[in-house]
Tab-separated table of C-alpha atoms in Angstrom:
chain	number	residue	atom	x	y	z
A	1214	UNK	CA	16.665	-2.969	-2.012
A	1215	UNK	CA	13.554	-2.921	-3.595
A	1216	UNK	CA	13.732	0.803	-5.024
A	1217	UNK	CA	14.404	0.751	-8.448
A	1218	UNK	CA	12.597	-1.509	-11.044
A	1219	UNK	CA	14.181	-5.312	-11.370
A	1220	UNK	CA	15.180	-6.394	-14.292
A	1221	UNK	CA	13.464	-9.990	-14.246
A	1222	UNK	CA	14.816	-12.084	-16.754
A	1223	UNK	CA	16.013	-15.005	-15.212
A	1224	UNK	CA	19.726	-13.955	-16.483
A	1225	UNK	CA	19.777	-10.354	-14.922
A	1226	UNK	CA	17.855	-11.732	-12.159
A	1227	UNK	CA	20.915	-13.107	-10.606
A	1228	UNK	CA	22.122	-9.351	-10.053
A	1229	UNK	CA	19.517	-9.182	-7.461
A	1230	UNK	CA	20.134	-11.386	-3.970
A	1231	UNK	CA	18.911	-14.853	-4.170
A	1232	UNK	CA	16.518	-15.689	-1.768
A	1233	UNK	CA	17.455	-18.506	0.261
A	1234	UNK	CA	16.078	-22.209	0.617
A	1235	UNK	CA	12.601	-21.866	1.655
A	1236	UNK	CA	8.322	-23.175	2.563
A	1237	UNK	CA	5.989	-20.933	2.231
A	1238	UNK	CA	3.307	-21.769	4.043
A	1239	UNK	CA	-0.032	-19.553	2.309
A	1240	UNK	CA	-3.047	-19.174	4.651
A	1241	UNK	CA	-5.861	-18.835	3.226
A	1242	UNK	CA	-4.876	-20.059	0.036
A	1243	UNK	CA	-7.918	-19.977	-1.783
A	1244	UNK	CA	-9.749	-16.712	-0.634
A	1245	UNK	CA	-9.931	-13.251	-2.907
A	1246	UNK	CA	-6.592	-11.721	-2.316
A	1247	UNK	CA	-5.109	-15.654	-3.225
A	1248	UNK	CA	-7.011	-15.961	-6.812
A	1249	UNK	CA	-6.157	-12.603	-7.460
A	1250	UNK	CA	-2.821	-11.217	-6.683
A	1251	UNK	CA	-0.790	-14.255	-4.548
A	1252	UNK	CA	-0.603	-17.523	-6.847
A	1253	UNK	CA	-0.337	-15.447	-10.028
A	1254	UNK	CA	2.645	-13.661	-7.998
A	1255	UNK	CA	4.727	-16.476	-7.278
A	1256	UNK	CA	4.610	-18.035	-10.693
A	1257	UNK	CA	5.595	-14.927	-12.177
A	1258	UNK	CA	8.924	-14.821	-9.503
A	1259	UNK	CA	9.260	-18.708	-10.422
A	1260	UNK	CA	9.043	-18.270	-14.000
A	1261	UNK	CA	11.441	-14.763	-13.713
A	1262	UNK	CA	14.292	-16.343	-11.404
A	1263	UNK	CA	13.584	-14.726	-8.237
A	1264	UNK	CA	12.412	-17.540	-6.026
A	1265	UNK	CA	14.609	-19.896	-4.232
A	1266	UNK	CA	16.683	-22.453	-5.642
A	1267	UNK	CA	14.369	-25.231	-3.600
A	1268	UNK	CA	11.225	-23.688	-2.853
A	1269	UNK	CA	7.724	-25.761	-1.642
A	1270	UNK	CA	4.372	-23.885	-1.491
A	1271	UNK	CA	1.741	-25.739	0.981
A	1272	UNK	CA	-1.920	-23.851	0.826
A	1273	UNK	CA	-4.119	-24.397	3.506
A	1274	UNK	CA	-7.030	-22.721	4.088
A	1275	UNK	CA	-10.859	-24.548	5.633
A	1276	UNK	CA	-11.923	-26.608	3.219
A	1277	UNK	CA	-10.999	-29.738	1.680
A	1278	UNK	CA	-9.203	-30.210	-1.531
A	1279	UNK	CA	-6.404	-32.553	-2.228
A	1280	UNK	CA	-2.973	-31.589	-4.241
A	1281	UNK	CA	-4.254	-31.894	-7.558
A	1282	UNK	CA	-7.567	-29.641	-7.079
A	1283	UNK	CA	-5.573	-26.907	-5.244
A	1284	UNK	CA	-3.027	-27.208	-8.210
A	1285	UNK	CA	-5.793	-26.704	-10.547
A	1286	UNK	CA	-6.701	-23.761	-8.597
A	1287	UNK	CA	-3.783	-21.920	-8.656
A	1288	UNK	CA	-3.118	-22.699	-12.211
A	1289	UNK	CA	-6.519	-20.863	-13.079
A	1290	UNK	CA	-6.002	-18.075	-10.792
A	1291	UNK	CA	-3.005	-18.242	-12.683
A	1292	UNK	CA	-4.314	-17.797	-16.094
A	1293	UNK	CA	-7.361	-15.670	-15.689
A	1294	UNK	CA	-5.448	-13.299	-13.812
A	1295	UNK	CA	-3.452	-12.393	-17.457
A	1296	UNK	CA	-0.185	-11.438	-15.468
A	1297	UNK	CA	1.739	-14.000	-17.568
A	1298	UNK	CA	1.016	-16.478	-19.619
A	1299	UNK	CA	1.286	-20.257	-19.110
A	1300	UNK	CA	3.980	-22.097	-20.427
A	1301	UNK	CA	3.143	-26.029	-19.461
A	1302	UNK	CA	6.969	-27.075	-18.899
A	1303	UNK	CA	7.160	-24.391	-16.624
A	1304	UNK	CA	3.574	-24.704	-14.990
A	1305	UNK	CA	4.568	-28.330	-14.389
A	1306	UNK	CA	8.094	-27.587	-12.572
A	1307	UNK	CA	6.248	-25.153	-10.301
A	1308	UNK	CA	3.129	-27.257	-9.689
A	1309	UNK	CA	5.178	-30.073	-8.145
A	1310	UNK	CA	5.780	-28.033	-5.313
A	1311	UNK	CA	2.351	-26.848	-4.263
A	1312	UNK	CA	0.641	-29.303	-1.641
A	1313	UNK	CA	-2.382	-28.775	0.631
A	1314	UNK	CA	-3.354	-29.096	4.002
A	1315	UNK	CA	-6.638	-27.895	5.665
A	1316	UNK	CA	-6.578	-24.933	8.368
A	1317	UNK	CA	-7.571	-26.928	11.673
A	1318	UNK	CA	-6.842	-25.631	14.824
A	1319	UNK	CA	-9.019	-26.703	17.008
A	1320	UNK	CA	-8.932	-30.219	15.724
A	1321	UNK	CA	-5.918	-32.960	14.324
A	1322	UNK	CA	-2.610	-31.332	14.367
A	1323	UNK	CA	-1.417	-31.344	10.668
A	1324	UNK	CA	0.698	-28.015	9.688
A	1325	UNK	CA	4.084	-29.048	11.333
A	1326	UNK	CA	3.408	-32.617	9.771
A	1327	UNK	CA	3.042	-31.026	6.151
A	1328	UNK	CA	6.413	-28.697	6.758
A	1329	UNK	CA	7.974	-31.839	7.693
A	1330	UNK	CA	7.161	-33.586	4.923
A	1331	UNK	CA	8.210	-30.446	2.334
A	1332	UNK	CA	11.682	-30.120	3.706
A	1333	UNK	CA	12.031	-34.131	2.860
A	1334	UNK	CA	11.002	-34.191	-0.120
A	1335	UNK	CA	13.238	-30.625	-0.636
A	1336	UNK	CA	16.482	-32.736	1.233
A	1337	UNK	CA	17.111	-30.262	4.473
A	1338	UNK	CA	15.461	-27.972	6.966
A	1339	UNK	CA	13.696	-24.356	4.357
A	1340	UNK	CA	13.436	-21.080	5.875
A	1341	UNK	CA	9.595	-20.873	6.830
A	1342	UNK	CA	7.412	-18.000	5.159
A	1343	UNK	CA	3.963	-17.858	6.710
A	1344	UNK	CA	1.676	-15.667	4.584
A	1345	UNK	CA	-1.518	-14.917	6.344
A	1346	UNK	CA	-4.145	-14.217	3.897
A	1347	UNK	CA	-6.952	-13.939	6.629
A	1348	UNK	CA	-8.591	-11.512	8.227
A	1349	UNK	CA	-7.443	-9.812	12.062
A	1350	UNK	CA	-9.975	-12.201	13.415
A	1351	UNK	CA	-8.392	-15.472	12.575
A	1352	UNK	CA	-4.741	-14.360	13.321
A	1353	UNK	CA	-4.581	-15.509	16.897
A	1354	UNK	CA	-5.453	-18.827	16.604
A	1355	UNK	CA	-3.266	-19.295	13.437
A	1356	UNK	CA	-0.147	-17.440	14.477
A	1357	UNK	CA	-0.423	-19.889	18.017
A	1358	UNK	CA	-0.919	-22.911	15.975
A	1359	UNK	CA	2.214	-21.460	14.456
A	1360	UNK	CA	3.917	-21.176	17.683
A	1361	UNK	CA	2.385	-24.714	19.030
A	1362	UNK	CA	3.964	-26.617	16.192
A	1363	UNK	CA	7.689	-24.709	16.330
A	1364	UNK	CA	7.502	-23.529	13.231
A	1365	UNK	CA	8.229	-20.010	14.671
A	1366	UNK	CA	12.147	-20.470	14.856
A	1367	UNK	CA	14.083	-19.368	11.211
A	1368	UNK	CA	10.770	-18.045	9.976
A	1369	UNK	CA	9.333	-14.691	8.994
A	1370	UNK	CA	5.112	-13.936	9.022
A	1371	UNK	CA	3.760	-12.147	6.372
A	1372	UNK	CA	0.387	-10.276	7.694
A	1373	UNK	CA	-2.506	-8.379	5.422
A	1374	UNK	CA	-3.826	-5.044	6.736
A	1375	UNK	CA	-5.159	-3.820	8.509
A	1376	UNK	CA	-3.063	-3.808	11.941
A	1377	UNK	CA	-6.488	-3.411	14.518
A	1378	UNK	CA	-8.891	-0.814	14.586
A	1379	UNK	CA	-7.338	1.339	17.026
A	1380	UNK	CA	-4.777	1.505	19.657
A	1381	UNK	CA	-6.025	-1.505	22.368
A	1382	UNK	CA	-6.548	-3.659	19.481
A	1383	UNK	CA	-2.932	-2.819	17.633
A	1384	UNK	CA	-1.452	-3.194	20.668
A	1385	UNK	CA	-3.346	-6.144	21.350
A	1386	UNK	CA	-2.600	-7.773	17.871
A	1387	UNK	CA	1.172	-6.834	18.534
A	1388	UNK	CA	1.563	-8.200	21.949
A	1389	UNK	CA	0.127	-11.253	21.119
A	1390	UNK	CA	2.416	-11.645	17.924
A	1391	UNK	CA	5.680	-10.856	20.308
A	1392	UNK	CA	4.571	-13.746	22.018
A	1393	UNK	CA	5.313	-16.291	19.140
A	1394	UNK	CA	7.955	-13.731	17.035
A	1395	UNK	CA	10.559	-11.251	17.396
A	1396	UNK	CA	9.884	-8.029	15.991
A	1397	UNK	CA	12.031	-8.479	13.089
A	1398	UNK	CA	10.353	-11.708	12.125
A	1399	UNK	CA	7.066	-9.796	11.376
A	1400	UNK	CA	6.416	-8.252	8.133
A	1401	UNK	CA	3.437	-5.713	8.007
A	1402	UNK	CA	2.722	-5.656	3.784
A	1403	UNK	CA	1.186	-2.431	2.410
A	1404	UNK	CA	0.842	-3.538	-1.396
A	1405	UNK	CA	0.895	0.550	-2.009
A	1406	UNK	CA	4.329	0.291	-1.018
A	1407	UNK	CA	5.593	-1.895	-3.625
A	1408	UNK	CA	3.830	0.140	-6.164
A	1409	UNK	CA	6.748	1.086	-8.319
A	1410	UNK	CA	5.693	4.415	-8.933
A	1411	UNK	CA	5.672	4.915	-5.039
A	1412	UNK	CA	9.285	4.212	-5.014
A	1413	UNK	CA	10.075	6.520	-7.597
A	1414	UNK	CA	9.195	9.337	-4.741
A	1415	UNK	CA	12.117	7.765	-3.507
A	1416	UNK	CA	13.849	7.445	-6.223
A	1417	UNK	CA	13.190	11.173	-7.291
A	1418	UNK	CA	13.963	13.007	-4.221
A	1419	UNK	CA	17.518	11.490	-3.407
A	1420	UNK	CA	18.649	10.847	-6.615
A	1421	UNK	CA	18.054	14.174	-7.913
A	1422	UNK	CA	19.893	17.664	-6.432
A	1423	UNK	CA	17.165	19.442	-7.975
A	1424	UNK	CA	14.864	18.630	-5.500
A	1425	UNK	CA	15.646	18.532	-2.189
A	1426	UNK	CA	16.615	22.563	-1.635
A	1427	UNK	CA	12.702	22.877	-2.282
A	1428	UNK	CA	11.095	20.065	-0.601
A	1429	UNK	CA	9.877	22.363	2.508
A	1430	UNK	CA	7.901	24.722	3.801
A	1431	UNK	CA	9.487	27.670	2.152
A	1432	UNK	CA	8.582	26.803	-1.299
A	1433	UNK	CA	5.609	23.431	-0.613
A	1434	UNK	CA	2.246	25.352	-0.068
A	1435	UNK	CA	0.629	21.830	0.732
A	1436	UNK	CA	0.184	18.567	-0.344
A	1437	UNK	CA	-2.717	16.107	-1.797
A	1438	UNK	CA	-2.746	12.548	-1.329
A	1439	UNK	CA	-5.727	11.607	-3.661
A	1440	UNK	CA	-7.302	8.336	-3.790
A	1441	UNK	CA	-10.597	8.534	-5.381
A	1442	UNK	CA	-12.700	5.037	-6.718
A	1443	UNK	CA	-15.235	4.222	-8.589
A	1444	UNK	CA	-16.069	1.144	-7.694
A	1445	UNK	CA	-18.870	0.914	-4.693
A	1446	UNK	CA	-19.397	-2.183	-1.878
A	1447	UNK	CA	-21.495	-4.332	-3.044
A	1448	UNK	CA	-19.484	-7.752	-1.999
A	1449	UNK	CA	-17.648	-6.299	0.937
A	1450	UNK	CA	-20.234	-4.780	2.577
A	1451	UNK	CA	-19.496	-6.776	5.999
A	1452	UNK	CA	-15.711	-5.853	5.973
A	1453	UNK	CA	-16.578	-2.239	5.325
A	1454	UNK	CA	-19.123	-1.809	8.364
A	1455	UNK	CA	-16.561	-3.130	10.708
A	1456	UNK	CA	-13.953	-0.759	9.365
A	1457	UNK	CA	-15.037	2.295	7.281
A	1458	UNK	CA	-12.957	3.919	4.645
A	1459	UNK	CA	-10.884	6.062	7.195
A	1460	UNK	CA	-9.664	2.467	9.093
A	1461	UNK	CA	-9.227	1.007	5.467
A	1462	UNK	CA	-7.695	3.120	3.487
A	1463	UNK	CA	-6.845	6.465	5.934
A	1464	UNK	CA	-4.864	4.513	8.718
A	1465	UNK	CA	-3.273	1.715	5.862
A	1466	UNK	CA	-2.000	3.291	3.407
A	1467	UNK	CA	-2.564	6.739	2.852
A	1468	UNK	CA	-0.278	7.601	6.051
A	1469	UNK	CA	1.966	5.479	4.616
A	1470	UNK	CA	2.460	7.563	1.946
A	1471	UNK	CA	2.552	10.748	3.862
A	1472	UNK	CA	5.447	9.076	5.549
A	1473	UNK	CA	7.732	8.922	1.851
A	1474	UNK	CA	6.627	12.223	0.708
A	1475	UNK	CA	8.453	14.343	4.130
A	1476	UNK	CA	10.535	12.239	5.306
A	1477	UNK	CA	14.211	13.337	5.973
A	1478	UNK	CA	16.908	12.155	3.594
A	1479	UNK	CA	18.278	8.359	4.889
A	1480	UNK	CA	22.022	8.552	6.084
A	1481	UNK	CA	21.757	5.390	3.812
A	1482	UNK	CA	19.395	3.673	1.421
A	1483	UNK	CA	18.279	0.535	3.468
A	1484	UNK	CA	15.559	-0.324	5.237
A	1485	UNK	CA	16.629	0.645	8.564
A	1486	UNK	CA	17.316	3.962	8.126
A	1487	UNK	CA	14.325	4.321	5.669
A	1488	UNK	CA	12.101	2.734	8.008
A	1489	UNK	CA	13.813	5.227	11.019
A	1490	UNK	CA	12.937	8.125	8.999
A	1491	UNK	CA	9.527	7.671	7.934
A	1492	UNK	CA	8.456	6.406	12.168
A	1493	UNK	CA	9.825	9.867	12.414
A	1494	UNK	CA	7.711	11.322	10.243
A	1495	UNK	CA	4.754	9.637	12.613
A	1496	UNK	CA	5.993	11.088	15.050
A	1497	UNK	CA	6.182	14.172	14.777
A	1498	UNK	CA	2.379	14.163	13.113
A	1499	UNK	CA	-0.487	16.241	15.081
A	1500	UNK	CA	-3.226	14.361	16.704
A	1501	UNK	CA	-6.278	14.566	14.525
A	1502	UNK	CA	-9.108	16.797	15.827
A	1503	UNK	CA	-12.499	16.479	14.295
A	1504	UNK	CA	-12.566	19.698	12.220
A	1505	UNK	CA	-9.647	18.025	10.629
A	1506	UNK	CA	-12.043	15.249	9.147
A	1507	UNK	CA	-14.831	14.746	6.956
A	1508	UNK	CA	-16.307	11.372	7.047
A	1509	UNK	CA	-19.445	10.868	4.827
A	1510	UNK	CA	-21.357	7.997	3.174
A	1511	UNK	CA	-22.356	7.582	-0.579
A	1512	UNK	CA	-26.342	7.621	-1.251
A	1513	UNK	CA	-27.602	3.797	-1.542
A	1514	UNK	CA	-25.323	2.447	0.461
A	1515	UNK	CA	-27.457	1.175	3.082
A	1516	UNK	CA	-29.649	-0.391	0.514
A	1517	UNK	CA	-26.394	-2.766	0.035
A	1518	UNK	CA	-26.370	-6.243	1.272
A	1519	UNK	CA	-25.746	-6.812	5.007
A	1520	UNK	CA	-25.652	-2.723	6.272
A	1521	UNK	CA	-27.950	-1.735	8.734
A	1522	UNK	CA	-30.681	1.047	7.458
A	1523	UNK	CA	-29.614	3.343	10.027
A	1524	UNK	CA	-26.067	2.753	9.062
A	1525	UNK	CA	-22.961	5.198	10.517
A	1526	UNK	CA	-19.654	3.897	8.489
A	1527	UNK	CA	-18.372	6.132	6.284
A	1528	UNK	CA	-17.325	5.445	2.639
A	1529	UNK	CA	-15.731	8.248	2.141
A	1530	UNK	CA	-12.508	10.604	4.477
A	1531	UNK	CA	-11.299	13.214	4.181
A	1532	UNK	CA	-8.341	14.356	6.663
A	1533	UNK	CA	-6.524	17.485	7.190
A	1534	UNK	CA	-2.464	16.642	8.922
A	1535	UNK	CA	0.006	19.139	9.933
A	1536	UNK	CA	3.247	17.481	10.367
A	1537	UNK	CA	4.809	19.099	12.970
A	1538	UNK	CA	8.748	19.864	12.602
A	1539	UNK	CA	11.131	21.987	11.138
A	1540	UNK	CA	10.529	20.945	7.035
A	1541	UNK	CA	6.415	20.695	7.290
A	1542	UNK	CA	5.597	23.072	10.269
A	1543	UNK	CA	2.581	25.509	8.706
A	1544	UNK	CA	1.881	22.678	5.479
A	1545	UNK	CA	-1.322	21.004	5.533
A	1546	UNK	CA	-1.161	17.515	3.741
A	1547	UNK	CA	-4.953	16.865	2.720
A	1548	UNK	CA	-6.277	13.132	2.083
A	1549	UNK	CA	-9.328	11.817	0.780
A	1550	UNK	CA	-10.179	8.876	-0.321
A	1551	UNK	CA	-13.585	7.446	-1.579
A	1552	UNK	CA	-16.323	5.051	-3.248
A	1553	UNK	CA	-18.093	5.520	-5.941
A	1554	UNK	CA	-16.642	8.428	-6.817
A	1555	UNK	CA	-16.134	10.362	-10.220
A	1556	UNK	CA	-12.958	9.005	-11.059
A	1557	UNK	CA	-10.410	6.152	-10.334
A	1558	UNK	CA	-7.186	7.498	-9.193
A	1559	UNK	CA	-4.159	7.266	-6.633
A	1560	UNK	CA	-2.740	10.834	-7.143
A	1561	UNK	CA	0.003	12.685	-5.305
A	1562	UNK	CA	0.326	16.559	-5.682
A	1563	UNK	CA	3.305	18.665	-4.346
A	1564	UNK	CA	1.832	22.274	-4.881
A	1565	UNK	CA	4.297	24.588	-4.696
A	1566	UNK	CA	4.106	28.326	-3.417
A	1567	UNK	CA	3.324	30.768	-5.740
A	1568	UNK	CA	5.901	33.401	-6.965
A	1569	UNK	CA	6.209	36.725	-4.022
A	1570	UNK	CA	4.632	39.122	-6.605
A	1571	UNK	CA	2.547	39.323	-9.327
A	1572	UNK	CA	4.328	41.284	-12.448
A	1573	UNK	CA	1.088	40.085	-14.873
A	1574	UNK	CA	-1.437	41.850	-15.583
A	1575	UNK	CA	-4.214	41.100	-15.002
A	1576	UNK	CA	-6.423	38.799	-17.551
A	1577	UNK	CA	-3.404	37.290	-18.382
A	1578	UNK	CA	-3.831	34.189	-17.046
A	1579	UNK	CA	-1.503	33.306	-14.259
A	1580	UNK	CA	-4.010	34.300	-11.354
A	1581	UNK	CA	-6.890	31.889	-12.937
A	1582	UNK	CA	-4.092	28.998	-13.270
A	1583	UNK	CA	-3.280	26.412	-11.085
A	1584	UNK	CA	0.114	26.338	-9.249
A	1585	UNK	CA	3.282	25.082	-10.037
A	1586	UNK	CA	3.031	21.610	-8.896
A	1587	UNK	CA	4.544	17.862	-9.084
A	1588	UNK	CA	2.290	14.825	-9.224
A	1589	UNK	CA	3.231	11.326	-8.632
A	1590	UNK	CA	0.103	8.573	-10.199
A	1591	UNK	CA	0.741	5.849	-8.208
A	1592	UNK	CA	-1.345	3.546	-10.950
A	1593	UNK	CA	0.400	1.251	-13.159
A	1594	UNK	CA	2.632	1.543	-14.937
A	1595	UNK	CA	2.280	4.976	-13.236
A	1596	UNK	CA	3.368	8.632	-14.198
A	1597	UNK	CA	5.305	11.513	-12.928
A	1598	UNK	CA	4.232	15.183	-14.398
A	1599	UNK	CA	4.855	18.120	-13.824
A	1600	UNK	CA	2.764	21.562	-14.029
A	1601	UNK	CA	3.985	24.915	-14.642
A	1602	UNK	CA	2.610	28.034	-16.565
A	1603	UNK	CA	3.845	28.650	-20.087
A	1604	UNK	CA	3.117	31.714	-22.805
A	1605	UNK	CA	0.542	30.978	-24.988
A	1606	UNK	CA	1.862	31.626	-28.272
A	1607	UNK	CA	0.859	35.343	-30.396
A	1608	UNK	CA	0.424	38.660	-29.340
A	1609	UNK	CA	0.639	40.146	-25.777
A	1610	UNK	CA	1.509	38.362	-22.531
A	1611	UNK	CA	-1.180	35.325	-21.506
A	1612	UNK	CA	-0.210	32.006	-20.261
A	1613	UNK	CA	-1.537	28.954	-19.577
A	1614	UNK	CA	-0.871	25.892	-18.047
A	1615	UNK	CA	1.438	23.156	-19.121
A	1616	UNK	CA	2.928	19.722	-18.389
A	1617	UNK	CA	5.786	17.948	-18.718
A	1618	UNK	CA	5.399	14.318	-18.186
A	1619	UNK	CA	7.135	11.171	-18.009
A	1620	UNK	CA	5.184	7.833	-18.278
A	1621	UNK	CA	7.344	4.472	-16.350
A	1622	UNK	CA	5.870	2.656	-19.658
A	1623	UNK	CA	7.786	4.031	-21.170
A	1624	UNK	CA	11.261	3.031	-19.356
A	1625	UNK	CA	13.124	0.854	-21.019
A	1626	UNK	CA	12.158	-2.936	-19.395
A	1627	UNK	CA	9.009	-1.637	-18.118
A	1628	UNK	CA	7.110	-4.045	-18.525
A	1629	UNK	CA	9.725	-6.491	-16.399
A	1630	UNK	CA	8.992	-4.821	-13.444
A	1631	UNK	CA	7.847	-6.727	-10.600
A	1632	UNK	CA	3.894	-6.126	-9.514
A	1633	UNK	CA	3.596	-4.909	-5.640
A	1634	UNK	CA	2.692	-8.308	-3.994
A	1635	UNK	CA	5.469	-10.302	-6.286
A	1636	UNK	CA	8.030	-7.210	-5.273
A	1637	UNK	CA	6.780	-7.051	-1.253
A	1638	UNK	CA	6.939	-11.625	-1.362
A	1639	UNK	CA	10.545	-11.232	-2.827
A	1640	UNK	CA	11.633	-8.503	-0.121
A	1641	UNK	CA	10.400	-10.613	2.847
A	1642	UNK	CA	11.844	-13.553	1.474
A	1643	UNK	CA	15.373	-11.657	0.836
A	1644	UNK	CA	14.392	-9.819	5.075
A	1645	UNK	CA	14.284	-6.931	3.901
A	1646	UNK	CA	12.286	-4.542	5.601
A	1647	UNK	CA	11.987	-1.594	3.865
A	1648	UNK	CA	8.704	-1.667	2.274
A	1649	UNK	CA	6.925	-3.236	5.579
A	1650	UNK	CA	5.764	-1.476	8.965
A	1651	UNK	CA	6.610	-1.344	11.736
A	1652	UNK	CA	4.626	-2.431	15.275
A	1653	UNK	CA	5.477	1.087	16.693
A	1654	UNK	CA	4.735	3.031	13.230
A	1655	UNK	CA	1.582	1.175	13.164
A	1656	UNK	CA	0.539	1.923	16.759
A	1657	UNK	CA	1.984	5.883	16.619
A	1658	UNK	CA	-0.612	6.084	13.452
A	1659	UNK	CA	-3.478	4.632	15.611
A	1660	UNK	CA	-2.426	6.771	18.569
A	1661	UNK	CA	-2.684	9.942	16.215
A	1662	UNK	CA	-5.973	8.832	15.523
A	1663	UNK	CA	-7.648	7.541	18.287
A	1664	UNK	CA	-9.488	11.172	19.283
A	1665	UNK	CA	-11.350	11.314	15.994
A	1666	UNK	CA	-12.421	7.367	16.320
A	1667	UNK	CA	-13.198	7.633	19.436
A	1668	UNK	CA	-15.817	10.903	18.736
A	1669	UNK	CA	-16.177	11.434	15.263
A	1670	UNK	CA	-17.394	14.047	13.134
A	1671	UNK	CA	-21.077	14.299	11.984
A	1672	UNK	CA	-21.665	11.223	9.127
A	1673	UNK	CA	-22.150	13.873	5.582
A	1674	UNK	CA	-23.998	12.175	2.727
A	1675	UNK	CA	-23.152	12.549	-0.839
A	1676	UNK	CA	-24.408	11.618	-4.358
A	1677	UNK	CA	-22.385	8.516	-6.434
A	1678	UNK	CA	-20.404	9.592	-8.874
A	1679	UNK	CA	-19.295	12.952	-7.746
A	1680	UNK	CA	-16.430	14.452	-5.207
A	1681	UNK	CA	-18.181	14.127	-2.571
A	1682	UNK	CA	-19.996	16.373	-0.107
A	1683	UNK	CA	-19.260	20.272	0.033
A	1684	UNK	CA	-17.592	19.991	3.252
A	1685	UNK	CA	-14.812	18.293	1.716
A	1686	UNK	CA	-13.913	21.158	-0.793
A	1687	UNK	CA	-14.562	23.050	2.868
A	1688	UNK	CA	-11.792	21.363	4.211
A	1689	UNK	CA	-9.061	22.300	1.713
A	1690	UNK	CA	-10.271	25.916	1.062
A	1691	UNK	CA	-8.454	28.330	0.342
A	1692	UNK	CA	-6.971	25.654	-2.094
A	1693	UNK	CA	-8.939	22.588	-4.118
A	1694	UNK	CA	-8.429	19.283	-4.898
A	1695	UNK	CA	-6.174	18.353	-7.805
A	1696	UNK	CA	-8.340	16.046	-9.325
A	1697	UNK	CA	-11.628	18.759	-9.113
A	1698	UNK	CA	-15.281	19.332	-9.781
A	1699	UNK	CA	-13.873	20.956	-12.934
A	1700	UNK	CA	-12.444	17.764	-14.283
A	1701	UNK	CA	-8.785	18.200	-13.690
């Protein structure tokens, strides 16, 4: 179970489940994600002692590469990532496991032969892990090819988001998958959920007795999940024109974070119970109305390459969500994400209610201060901060805002924690579904969103480098964003 940071020294790694022997088929092996995350992650898992005793990696893509060319590409990716220093002896052992075959779903069939050859070299049948690091449009042919080649039994398939673009397409994709795989074989990846700080939301809630009594509508005023980005879309505009901020970030990532924050305590800390409680939150989410969503586009986006002059694609989305159950009735959840904003952060903020009466005099600073809040900064390695009021030193009774802060970088052996993709690859190999999404959950989130996708609110404009149009602040009023215009 991937909740606490694993100690990944090889001697200590034996405390974790050892994955069974595997052949990993990496589709899209020369693409951006594979280069930035997957090759460095696989190598780090190997040197950390968290790969199976016997494994092979079959890389496949559209281009023509020899095995040696593929190994050179993978090594360059590892070196440029800075994730881990390349040890020559360790690299040679890892590189021998790598081979390449071209992805060709229309011509000669090569994938099954490549898998059979890898298994012969390993001396027996291996469990198969198919990692589809490919666009959604390419998933159908690839999934059908896996089925045709007889590679689905005793295998798992890892899918990158997005999982459809609306309810109908999500159902179509799930039906396609279920023609070849059982649901228990399907691992829909969300790298946000692999982050150490996200899992610490679970640890903080369920390992400490102080929080559960106040984790409800009686004590929490509202919740914010805020993921602004400073980067634009110069190299991803074609992808974004087909998705937009709401589909790309809100439905896929931010709703999943909401599920972790809002779930009921599970009866056991295992995948089945945790996923079930998260899906109950999704079921309780109220269908979004147009006035629950602010869509905006940064000025200059239409001048980017591949963007139509009349583009209506939002680069910012702010959402108000209601969870209609006993714990959260009446508590709004505010979600925001956007490109070319003032700051790049990943912040979950729990805003607690003010005391029922104000005993401090006017001018003491209490009324002007933020409410008590608990913040989870989901950056790497992450920070936990508790904001509260404290007396200002000196005569009189004035107060000021103070913080208690814990950085996960200060934890013993924090440098040994796994990066999000590494954790999720490991979890898929051992069959731990805790941090993955389900067909039921995915379809419910599209169901909640379908109305605003079919009839979206007007597209607003905002200046790059800011916090979005005024409507974003109006959505959260009378509250304000913790990452606000005043620079918090």
